[in-house]
PDB file of C-alpha atoms and ligand atoms in Angstrom:
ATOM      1  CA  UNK A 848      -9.739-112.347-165.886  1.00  0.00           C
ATOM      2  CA  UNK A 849     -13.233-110.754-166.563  1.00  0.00           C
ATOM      3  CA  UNK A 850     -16.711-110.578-165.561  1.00  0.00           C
ATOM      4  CA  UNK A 851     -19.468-112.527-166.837  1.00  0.00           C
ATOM      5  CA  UNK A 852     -22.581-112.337-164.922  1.00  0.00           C
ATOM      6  CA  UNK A 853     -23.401-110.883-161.928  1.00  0.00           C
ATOM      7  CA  UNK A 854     -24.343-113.389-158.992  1.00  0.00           C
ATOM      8  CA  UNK A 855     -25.241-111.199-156.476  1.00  0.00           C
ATOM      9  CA  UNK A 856     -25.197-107.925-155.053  1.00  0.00           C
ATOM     10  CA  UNK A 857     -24.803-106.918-151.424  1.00  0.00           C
ATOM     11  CA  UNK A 858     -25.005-103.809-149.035  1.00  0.00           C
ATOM     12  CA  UNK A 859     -21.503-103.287-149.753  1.00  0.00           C
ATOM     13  CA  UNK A 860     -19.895-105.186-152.623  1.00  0.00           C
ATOM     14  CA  UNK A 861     -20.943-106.946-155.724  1.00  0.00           C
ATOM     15  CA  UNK A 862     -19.849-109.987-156.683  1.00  0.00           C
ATOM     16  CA  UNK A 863     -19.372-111.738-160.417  1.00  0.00           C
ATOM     17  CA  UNK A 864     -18.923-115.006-162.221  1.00  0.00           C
ATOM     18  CA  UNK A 865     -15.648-115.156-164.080  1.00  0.00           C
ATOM     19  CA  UNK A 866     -15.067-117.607-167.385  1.00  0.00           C
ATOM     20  CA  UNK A 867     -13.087-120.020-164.129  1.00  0.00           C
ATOM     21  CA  UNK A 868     -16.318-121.873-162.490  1.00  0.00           C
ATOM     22  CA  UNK A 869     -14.079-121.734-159.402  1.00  0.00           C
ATOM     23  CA  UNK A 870     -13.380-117.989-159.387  1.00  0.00           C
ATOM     24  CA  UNK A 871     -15.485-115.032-158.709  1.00  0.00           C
ATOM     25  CA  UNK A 872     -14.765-111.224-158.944  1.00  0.00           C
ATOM     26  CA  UNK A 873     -15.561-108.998-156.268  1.00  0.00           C
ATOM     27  CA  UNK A 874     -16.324-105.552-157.113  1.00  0.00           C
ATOM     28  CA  UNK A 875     -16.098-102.894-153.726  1.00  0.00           C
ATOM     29  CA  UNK A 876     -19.302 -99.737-153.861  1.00  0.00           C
ATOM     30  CA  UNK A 877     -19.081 -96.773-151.596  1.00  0.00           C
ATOM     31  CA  UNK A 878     -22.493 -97.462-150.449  1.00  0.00           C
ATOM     32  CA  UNK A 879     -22.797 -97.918-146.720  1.00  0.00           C
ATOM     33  CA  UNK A 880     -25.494 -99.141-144.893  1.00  0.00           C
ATOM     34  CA  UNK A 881     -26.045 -99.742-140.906  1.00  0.00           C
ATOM     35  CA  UNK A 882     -28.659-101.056-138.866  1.00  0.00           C
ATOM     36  CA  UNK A 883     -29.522-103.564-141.198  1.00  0.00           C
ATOM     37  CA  UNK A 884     -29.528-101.724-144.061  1.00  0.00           C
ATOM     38  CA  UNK A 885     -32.061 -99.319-141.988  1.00  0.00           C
ATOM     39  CA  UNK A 886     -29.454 -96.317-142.166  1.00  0.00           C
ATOM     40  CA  UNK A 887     -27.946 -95.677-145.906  1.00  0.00           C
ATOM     41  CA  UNK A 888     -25.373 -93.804-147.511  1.00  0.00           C
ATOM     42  CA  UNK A 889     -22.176 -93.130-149.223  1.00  0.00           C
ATOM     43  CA  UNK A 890     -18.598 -92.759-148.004  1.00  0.00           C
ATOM     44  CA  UNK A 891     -16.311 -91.266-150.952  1.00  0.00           C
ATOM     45  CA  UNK A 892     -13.279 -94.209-151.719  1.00  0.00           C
ATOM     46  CA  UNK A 893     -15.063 -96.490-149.295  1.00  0.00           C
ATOM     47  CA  UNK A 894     -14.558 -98.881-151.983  1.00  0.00           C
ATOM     48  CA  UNK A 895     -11.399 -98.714-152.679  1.00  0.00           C
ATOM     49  CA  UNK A 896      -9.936 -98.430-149.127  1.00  0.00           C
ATOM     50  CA  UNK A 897     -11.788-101.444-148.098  1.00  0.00           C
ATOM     51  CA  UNK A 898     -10.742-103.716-151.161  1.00  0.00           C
ATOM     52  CA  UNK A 899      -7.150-103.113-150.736  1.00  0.00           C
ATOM     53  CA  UNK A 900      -7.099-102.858-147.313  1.00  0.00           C
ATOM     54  CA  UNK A 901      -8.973-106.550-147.165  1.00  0.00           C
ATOM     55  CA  UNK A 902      -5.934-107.644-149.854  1.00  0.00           C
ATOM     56  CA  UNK A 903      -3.200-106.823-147.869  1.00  0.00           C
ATOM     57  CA  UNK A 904      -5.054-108.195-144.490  1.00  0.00           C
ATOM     58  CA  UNK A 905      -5.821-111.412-146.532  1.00  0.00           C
ATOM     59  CA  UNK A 906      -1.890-112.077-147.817  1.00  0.00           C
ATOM     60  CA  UNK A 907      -0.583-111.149-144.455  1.00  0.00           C
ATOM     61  CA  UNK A 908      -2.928-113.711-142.596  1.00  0.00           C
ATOM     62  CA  UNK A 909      -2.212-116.175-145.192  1.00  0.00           C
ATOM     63  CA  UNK A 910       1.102-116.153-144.442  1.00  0.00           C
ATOM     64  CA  UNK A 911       0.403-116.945-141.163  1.00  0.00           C
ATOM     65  CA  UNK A 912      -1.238-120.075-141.910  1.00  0.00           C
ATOM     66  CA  UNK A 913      -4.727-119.120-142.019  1.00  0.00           C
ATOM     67  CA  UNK A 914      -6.311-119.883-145.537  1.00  0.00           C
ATOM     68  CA  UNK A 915      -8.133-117.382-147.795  1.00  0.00           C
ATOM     69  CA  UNK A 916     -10.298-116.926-150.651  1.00  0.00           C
ATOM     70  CA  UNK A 917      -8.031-114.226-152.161  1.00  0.00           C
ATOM     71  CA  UNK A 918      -6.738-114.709-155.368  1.00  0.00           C
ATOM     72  CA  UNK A 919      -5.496-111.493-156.976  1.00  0.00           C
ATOM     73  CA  UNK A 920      -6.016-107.835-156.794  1.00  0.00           C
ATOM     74  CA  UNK A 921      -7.122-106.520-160.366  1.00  0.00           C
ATOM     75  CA  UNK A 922      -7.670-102.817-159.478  1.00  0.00           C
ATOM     76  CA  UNK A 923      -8.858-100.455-156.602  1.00  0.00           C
ATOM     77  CA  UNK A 924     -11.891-101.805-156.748  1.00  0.00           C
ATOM     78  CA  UNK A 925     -11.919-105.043-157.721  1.00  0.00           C
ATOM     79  CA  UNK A 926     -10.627-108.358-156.299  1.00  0.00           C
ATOM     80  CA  UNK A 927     -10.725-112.519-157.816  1.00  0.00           C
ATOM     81  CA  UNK A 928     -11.638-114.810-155.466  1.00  0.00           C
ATOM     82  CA  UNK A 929     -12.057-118.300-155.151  1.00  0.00           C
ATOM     83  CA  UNK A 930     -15.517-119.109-155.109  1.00  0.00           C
ATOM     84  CA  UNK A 931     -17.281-120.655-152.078  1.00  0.00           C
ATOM     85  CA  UNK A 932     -20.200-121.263-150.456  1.00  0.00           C
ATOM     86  CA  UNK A 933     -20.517-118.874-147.122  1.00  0.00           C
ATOM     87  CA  UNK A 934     -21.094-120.674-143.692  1.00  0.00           C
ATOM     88  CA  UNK A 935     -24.096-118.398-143.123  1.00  0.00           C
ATOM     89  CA  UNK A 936     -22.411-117.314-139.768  1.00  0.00           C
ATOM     90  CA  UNK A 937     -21.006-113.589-138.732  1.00  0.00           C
ATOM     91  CA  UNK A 938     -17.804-114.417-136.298  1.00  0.00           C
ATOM     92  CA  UNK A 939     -17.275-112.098-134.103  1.00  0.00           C
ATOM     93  CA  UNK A 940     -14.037-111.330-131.813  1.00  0.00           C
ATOM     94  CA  UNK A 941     -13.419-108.779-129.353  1.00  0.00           C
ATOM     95  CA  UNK A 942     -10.550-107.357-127.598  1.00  0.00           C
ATOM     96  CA  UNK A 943     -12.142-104.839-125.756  1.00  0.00           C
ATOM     97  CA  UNK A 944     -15.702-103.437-124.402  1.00  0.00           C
ATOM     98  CA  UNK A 945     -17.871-101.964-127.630  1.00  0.00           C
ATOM     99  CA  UNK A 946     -20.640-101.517-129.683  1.00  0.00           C
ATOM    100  CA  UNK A 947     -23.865-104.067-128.896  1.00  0.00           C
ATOM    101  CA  UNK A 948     -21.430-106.212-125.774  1.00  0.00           C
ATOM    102  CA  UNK A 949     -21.153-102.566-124.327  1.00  0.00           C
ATOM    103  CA  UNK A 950     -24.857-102.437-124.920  1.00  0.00           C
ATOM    104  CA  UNK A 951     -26.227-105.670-124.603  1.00  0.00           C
ATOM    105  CA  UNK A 952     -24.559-106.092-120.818  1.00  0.00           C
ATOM    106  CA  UNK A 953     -24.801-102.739-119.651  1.00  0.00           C
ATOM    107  CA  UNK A 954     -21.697-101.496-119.436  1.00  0.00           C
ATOM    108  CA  UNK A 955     -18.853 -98.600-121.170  1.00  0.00           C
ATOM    109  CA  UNK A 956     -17.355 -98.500-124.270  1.00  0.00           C
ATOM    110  CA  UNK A 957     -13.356 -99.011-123.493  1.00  0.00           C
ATOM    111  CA  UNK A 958     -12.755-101.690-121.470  1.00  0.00           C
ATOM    112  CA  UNK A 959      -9.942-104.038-122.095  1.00  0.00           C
ATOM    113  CA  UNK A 960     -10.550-107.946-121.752  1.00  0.00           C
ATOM    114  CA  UNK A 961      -8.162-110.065-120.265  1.00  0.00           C
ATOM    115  CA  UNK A 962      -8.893-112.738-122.881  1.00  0.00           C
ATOM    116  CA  UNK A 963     -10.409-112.358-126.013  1.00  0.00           C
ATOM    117  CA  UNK A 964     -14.536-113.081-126.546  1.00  0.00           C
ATOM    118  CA  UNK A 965     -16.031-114.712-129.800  1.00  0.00           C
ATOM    119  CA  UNK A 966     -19.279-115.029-130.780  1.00  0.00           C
ATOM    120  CA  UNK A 967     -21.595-115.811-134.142  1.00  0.00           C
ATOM    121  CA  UNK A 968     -24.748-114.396-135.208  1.00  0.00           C
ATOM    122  CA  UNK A 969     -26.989-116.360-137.725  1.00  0.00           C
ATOM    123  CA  UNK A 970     -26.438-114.543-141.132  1.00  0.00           C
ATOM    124  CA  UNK A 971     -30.248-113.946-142.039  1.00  0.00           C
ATOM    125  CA  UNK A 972     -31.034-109.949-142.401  1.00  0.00           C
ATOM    126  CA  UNK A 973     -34.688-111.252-142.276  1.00  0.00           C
ATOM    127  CA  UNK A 974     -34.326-112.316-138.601  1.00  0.00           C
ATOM    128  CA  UNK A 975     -31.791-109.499-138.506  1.00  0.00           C
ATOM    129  CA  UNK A 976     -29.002-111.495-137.767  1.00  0.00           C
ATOM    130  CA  UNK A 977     -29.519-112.994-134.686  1.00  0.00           C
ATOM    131  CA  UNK A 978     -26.843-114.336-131.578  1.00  0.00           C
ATOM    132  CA  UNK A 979     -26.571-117.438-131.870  1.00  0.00           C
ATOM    133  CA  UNK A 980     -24.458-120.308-129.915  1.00  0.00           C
ATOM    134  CA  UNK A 981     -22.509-123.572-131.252  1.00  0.00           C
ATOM    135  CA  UNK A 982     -25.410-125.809-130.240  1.00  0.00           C
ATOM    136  CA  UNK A 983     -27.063-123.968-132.488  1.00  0.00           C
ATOM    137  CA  UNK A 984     -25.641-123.472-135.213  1.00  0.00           C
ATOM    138  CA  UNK A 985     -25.653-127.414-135.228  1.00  0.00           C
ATOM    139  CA  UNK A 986     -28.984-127.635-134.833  1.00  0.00           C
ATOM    140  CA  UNK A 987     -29.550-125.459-138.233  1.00  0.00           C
ATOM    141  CA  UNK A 988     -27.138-127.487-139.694  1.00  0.00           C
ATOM    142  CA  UNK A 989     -24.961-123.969-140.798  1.00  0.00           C
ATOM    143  CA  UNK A 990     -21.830-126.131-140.438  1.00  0.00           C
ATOM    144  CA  UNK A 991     -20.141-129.520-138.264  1.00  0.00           C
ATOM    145  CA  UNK A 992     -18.847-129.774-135.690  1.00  0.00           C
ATOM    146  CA  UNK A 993     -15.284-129.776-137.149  1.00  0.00           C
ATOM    147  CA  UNK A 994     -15.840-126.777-139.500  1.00  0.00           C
ATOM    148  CA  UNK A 995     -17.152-124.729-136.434  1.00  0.00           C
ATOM    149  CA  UNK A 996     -14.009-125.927-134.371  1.00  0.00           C
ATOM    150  CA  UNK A 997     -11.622-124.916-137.535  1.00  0.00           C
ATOM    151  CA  UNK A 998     -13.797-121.531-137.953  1.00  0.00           C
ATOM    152  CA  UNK A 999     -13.071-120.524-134.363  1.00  0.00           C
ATOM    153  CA  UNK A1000      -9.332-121.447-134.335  1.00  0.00           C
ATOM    154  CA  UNK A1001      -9.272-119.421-137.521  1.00  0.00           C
ATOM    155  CA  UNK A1002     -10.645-116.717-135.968  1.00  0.00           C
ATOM    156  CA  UNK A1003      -8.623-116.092-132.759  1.00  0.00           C
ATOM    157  CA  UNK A1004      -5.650-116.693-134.721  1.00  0.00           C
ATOM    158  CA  UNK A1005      -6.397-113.844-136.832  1.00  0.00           C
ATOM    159  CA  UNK A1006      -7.139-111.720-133.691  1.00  0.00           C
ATOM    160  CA  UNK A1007      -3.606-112.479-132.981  1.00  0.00           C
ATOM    161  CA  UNK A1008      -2.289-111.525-136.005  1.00  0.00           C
ATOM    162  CA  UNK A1009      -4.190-108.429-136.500  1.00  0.00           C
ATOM    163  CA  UNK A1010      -4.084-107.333-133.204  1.00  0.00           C
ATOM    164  CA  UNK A1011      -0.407-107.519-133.040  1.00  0.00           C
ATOM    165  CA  UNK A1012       0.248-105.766-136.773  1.00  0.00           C
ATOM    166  CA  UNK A1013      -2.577-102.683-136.032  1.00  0.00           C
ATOM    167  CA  UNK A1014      -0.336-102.001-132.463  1.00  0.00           C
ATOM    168  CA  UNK A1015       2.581-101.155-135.075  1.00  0.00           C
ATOM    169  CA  UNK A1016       0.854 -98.744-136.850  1.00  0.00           C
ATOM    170  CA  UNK A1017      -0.711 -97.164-133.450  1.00  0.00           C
ATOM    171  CA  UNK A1018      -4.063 -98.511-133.388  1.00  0.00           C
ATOM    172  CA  UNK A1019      -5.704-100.687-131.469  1.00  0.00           C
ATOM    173  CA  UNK A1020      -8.036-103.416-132.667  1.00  0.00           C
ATOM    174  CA  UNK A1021     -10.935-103.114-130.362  1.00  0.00           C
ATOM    175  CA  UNK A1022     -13.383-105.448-132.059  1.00  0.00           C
ATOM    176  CA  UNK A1023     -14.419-107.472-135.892  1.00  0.00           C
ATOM    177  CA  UNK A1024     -16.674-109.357-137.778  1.00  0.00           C
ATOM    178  CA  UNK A1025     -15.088-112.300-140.198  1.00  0.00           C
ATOM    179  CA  UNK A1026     -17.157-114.725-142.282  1.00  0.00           C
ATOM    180  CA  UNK A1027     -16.102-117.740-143.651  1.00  0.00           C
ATOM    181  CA  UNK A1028     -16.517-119.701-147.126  1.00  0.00           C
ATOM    182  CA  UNK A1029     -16.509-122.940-148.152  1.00  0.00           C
ATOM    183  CA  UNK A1030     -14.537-124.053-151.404  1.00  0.00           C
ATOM    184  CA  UNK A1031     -15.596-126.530-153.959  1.00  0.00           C
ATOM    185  CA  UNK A1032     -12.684-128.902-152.785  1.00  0.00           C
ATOM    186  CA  UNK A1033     -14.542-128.207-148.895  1.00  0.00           C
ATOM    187  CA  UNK A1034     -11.929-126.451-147.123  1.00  0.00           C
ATOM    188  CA  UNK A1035     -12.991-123.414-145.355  1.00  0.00           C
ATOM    189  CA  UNK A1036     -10.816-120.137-145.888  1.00  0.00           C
ATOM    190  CA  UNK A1037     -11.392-116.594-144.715  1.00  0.00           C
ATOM    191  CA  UNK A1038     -13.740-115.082-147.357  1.00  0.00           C
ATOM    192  CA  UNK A1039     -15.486-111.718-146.942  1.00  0.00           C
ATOM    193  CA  UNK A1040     -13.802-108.409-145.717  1.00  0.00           C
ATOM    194  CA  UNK A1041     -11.506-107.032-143.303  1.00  0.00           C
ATOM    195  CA  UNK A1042     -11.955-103.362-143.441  1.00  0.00           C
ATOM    196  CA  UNK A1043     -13.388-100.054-140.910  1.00  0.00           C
ATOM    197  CA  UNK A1044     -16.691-101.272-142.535  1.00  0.00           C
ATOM    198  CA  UNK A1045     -16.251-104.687-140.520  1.00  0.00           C
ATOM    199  CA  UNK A1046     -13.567-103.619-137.665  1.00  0.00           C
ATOM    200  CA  UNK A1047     -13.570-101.447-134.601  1.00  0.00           C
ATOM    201  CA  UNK A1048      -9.926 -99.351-134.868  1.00  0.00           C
ATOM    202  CA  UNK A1049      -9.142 -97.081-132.574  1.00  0.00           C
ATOM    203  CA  UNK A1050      -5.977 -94.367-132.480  1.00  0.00           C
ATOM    204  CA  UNK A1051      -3.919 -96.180-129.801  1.00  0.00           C
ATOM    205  CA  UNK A1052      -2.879 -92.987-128.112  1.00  0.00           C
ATOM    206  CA  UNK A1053      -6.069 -90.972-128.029  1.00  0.00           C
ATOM    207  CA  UNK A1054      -9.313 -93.909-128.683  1.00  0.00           C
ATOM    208  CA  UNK A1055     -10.379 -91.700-131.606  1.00  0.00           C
ATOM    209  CA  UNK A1056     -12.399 -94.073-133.751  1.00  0.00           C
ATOM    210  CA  UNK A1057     -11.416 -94.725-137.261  1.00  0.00           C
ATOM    211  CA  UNK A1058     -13.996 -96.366-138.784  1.00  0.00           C
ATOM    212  CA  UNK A1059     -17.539 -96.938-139.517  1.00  0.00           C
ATOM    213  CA  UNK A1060     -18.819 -96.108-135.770  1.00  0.00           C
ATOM    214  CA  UNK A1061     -18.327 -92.806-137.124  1.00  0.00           C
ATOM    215  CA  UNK A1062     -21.172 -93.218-139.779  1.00  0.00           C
ATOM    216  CA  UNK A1063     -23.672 -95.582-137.963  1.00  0.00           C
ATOM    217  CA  UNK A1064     -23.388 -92.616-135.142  1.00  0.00           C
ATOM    218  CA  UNK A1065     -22.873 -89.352-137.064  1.00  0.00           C
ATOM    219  CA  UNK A1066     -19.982 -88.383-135.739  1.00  0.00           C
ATOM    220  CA  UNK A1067     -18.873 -86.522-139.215  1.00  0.00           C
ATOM    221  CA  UNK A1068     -15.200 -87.117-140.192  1.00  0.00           C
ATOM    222  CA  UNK A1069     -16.481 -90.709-141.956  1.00  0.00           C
ATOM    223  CA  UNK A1070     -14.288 -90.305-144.809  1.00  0.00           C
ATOM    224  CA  UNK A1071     -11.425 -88.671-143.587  1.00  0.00           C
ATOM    225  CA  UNK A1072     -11.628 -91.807-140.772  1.00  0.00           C
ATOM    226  CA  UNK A1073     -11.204 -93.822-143.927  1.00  0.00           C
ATOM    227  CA  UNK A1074      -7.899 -92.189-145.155  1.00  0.00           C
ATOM    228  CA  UNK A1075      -6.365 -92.174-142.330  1.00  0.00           C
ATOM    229  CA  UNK A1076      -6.424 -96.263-141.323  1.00  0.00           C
ATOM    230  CA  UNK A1077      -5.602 -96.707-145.281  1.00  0.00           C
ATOM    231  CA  UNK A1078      -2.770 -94.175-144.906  1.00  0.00           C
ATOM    232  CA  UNK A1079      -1.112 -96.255-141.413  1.00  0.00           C
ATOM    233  CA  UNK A1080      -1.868 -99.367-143.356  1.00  0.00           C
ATOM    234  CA  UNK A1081      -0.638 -98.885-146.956  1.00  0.00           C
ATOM    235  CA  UNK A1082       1.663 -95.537-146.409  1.00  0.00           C
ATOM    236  CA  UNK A1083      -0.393 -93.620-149.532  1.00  0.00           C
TER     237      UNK A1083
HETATM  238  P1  TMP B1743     -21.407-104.930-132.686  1.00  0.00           P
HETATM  239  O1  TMP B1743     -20.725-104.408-131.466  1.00  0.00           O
HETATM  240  O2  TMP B1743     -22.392-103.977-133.286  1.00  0.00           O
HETATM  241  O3  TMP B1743     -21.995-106.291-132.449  1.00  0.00           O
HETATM  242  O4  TMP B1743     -20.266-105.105-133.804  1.00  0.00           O
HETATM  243  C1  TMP B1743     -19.146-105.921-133.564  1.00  0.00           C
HETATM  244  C2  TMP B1743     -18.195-105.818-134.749  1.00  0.00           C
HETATM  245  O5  TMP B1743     -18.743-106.372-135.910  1.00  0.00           O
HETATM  246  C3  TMP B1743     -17.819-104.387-135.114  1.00  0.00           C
HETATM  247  O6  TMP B1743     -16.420-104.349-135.388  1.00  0.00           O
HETATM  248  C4  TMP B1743     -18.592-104.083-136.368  1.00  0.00           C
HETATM  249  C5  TMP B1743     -18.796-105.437-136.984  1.00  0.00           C
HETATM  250  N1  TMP B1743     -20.093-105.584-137.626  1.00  0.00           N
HETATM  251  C6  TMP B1743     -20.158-105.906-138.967  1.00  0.00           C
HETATM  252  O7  TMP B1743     -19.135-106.051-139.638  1.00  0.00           O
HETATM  253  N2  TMP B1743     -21.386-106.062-139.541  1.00  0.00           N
HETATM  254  C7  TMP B1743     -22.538-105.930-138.851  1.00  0.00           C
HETATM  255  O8  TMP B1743     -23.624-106.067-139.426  1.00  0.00           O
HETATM  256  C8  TMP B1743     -22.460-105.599-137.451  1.00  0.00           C
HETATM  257  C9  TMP B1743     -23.698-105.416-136.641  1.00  0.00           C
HETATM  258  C10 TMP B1743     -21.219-105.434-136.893  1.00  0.00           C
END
């Protein structure tokens, strides 16, 4: 499988047409950007971490009966997938207190939930990505009813999964972002990343973060943050 043209390029990945109308290649950068794209800059393997690390999230979750556009892994970087059309929606779950919740309602960082929350933000970096509810998301016509009831039983179940397989490698899954793609046949899958880019991890036994918190807040120790989720994950 090669790359034709290329269809469009993101903060973080770029993604190709392939001679397969139905298949796309997705090629992983080290560029990082937070803050809508305010803050910018590089993290060394970024790439690579996050597209294999995505792979082996994607096969695990499809094994447990949630559907994805991954296809195959053709080298660190790069990744077919089936092609869809994104629900212009960023899901969010969270397991415990972080980020713009911790924020938003005033209170710390670290506190556990007794249930998990979800929520979506309209995908639209001009209106930089805005909450947004159900109703909503309706009313813009992003998806149905049904695809937004599918999206969000998607969702939790991955928090399930993910939740459950991090613990094992000591970490604890405190918060993520998924997105989800429609394919030419209409089913929606999982499409997107799972990586530190787009996931809150944090060493089980002493909350250090290892991810991209450590970037967006300077906290130095980006890359080696990196390594060592890929290392618990993959064992290189
Ligand atoms: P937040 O606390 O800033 O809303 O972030 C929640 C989760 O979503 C966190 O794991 C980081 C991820 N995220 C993205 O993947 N992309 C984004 O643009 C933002 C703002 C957050």
């Amino acid at each position: 499988m090669e790359k034709t043209v290329q269809l469009y390029e993101g903060k973080a990945k770029k993604v190709y047409a392939t001679e397969d109308e139905n298949l796309c290649i997705v090629s992983y950068k080290d560029d990082a950007t937070a803050f809508n794209g305010l803050k910018k800059g590089t993290i060394a393997q970024k790439g690579i971490v996050n597209n294999r690390m995505t792979n082996m999230m994607m096969q695990l979750l499809e094994k447990q009966g949630v559907p994805t556009h991954f296809v195959k892994e053709l080298s660190d970087r790069d990744t077919v997938v089936k092609k869809v059309k994104i629900v212009p929606l960023e899901v969010i779950i969270r397991n415990v207190s972080a980020g713009s919740f911790a924020k938003r309602y005033g209170v710390e960082e670290g506190i556990p939930f007794d249930e998990p929350t979800i929520e979506f933000s309209y995908k639209n970096d001009d209106l930089g990505d805005p909450l947004i509810n159900d109703y909503h998301a309706l009313a813009l016509k992003l998806a149905t009813k049904e695809e937004i009831e599918l999206i969000k039983k998607y969702a939790f179940k991955v928090n399930d999964v993910l939740k459950a397989y991090f613990l094992t490698l000591g970490v604890k899954l405190i918060d993520f972002k998924l997105e989800f793609g429609k394919t030419a046949e209409g089913q929606i899958v999982l499409a997107d990343e799972i990586s530190p880019d787009t996931c809150r991890f944090w060493d089980a036994k002493t909350n250090e973060k290892l991810d991209k918190d450590r970037f967006r807040r300077d906290m130095g120790g980006v890359e080696d943050a990196y390594k060592e989720i890929f290392k618990r994950v993959t064992g290189d």
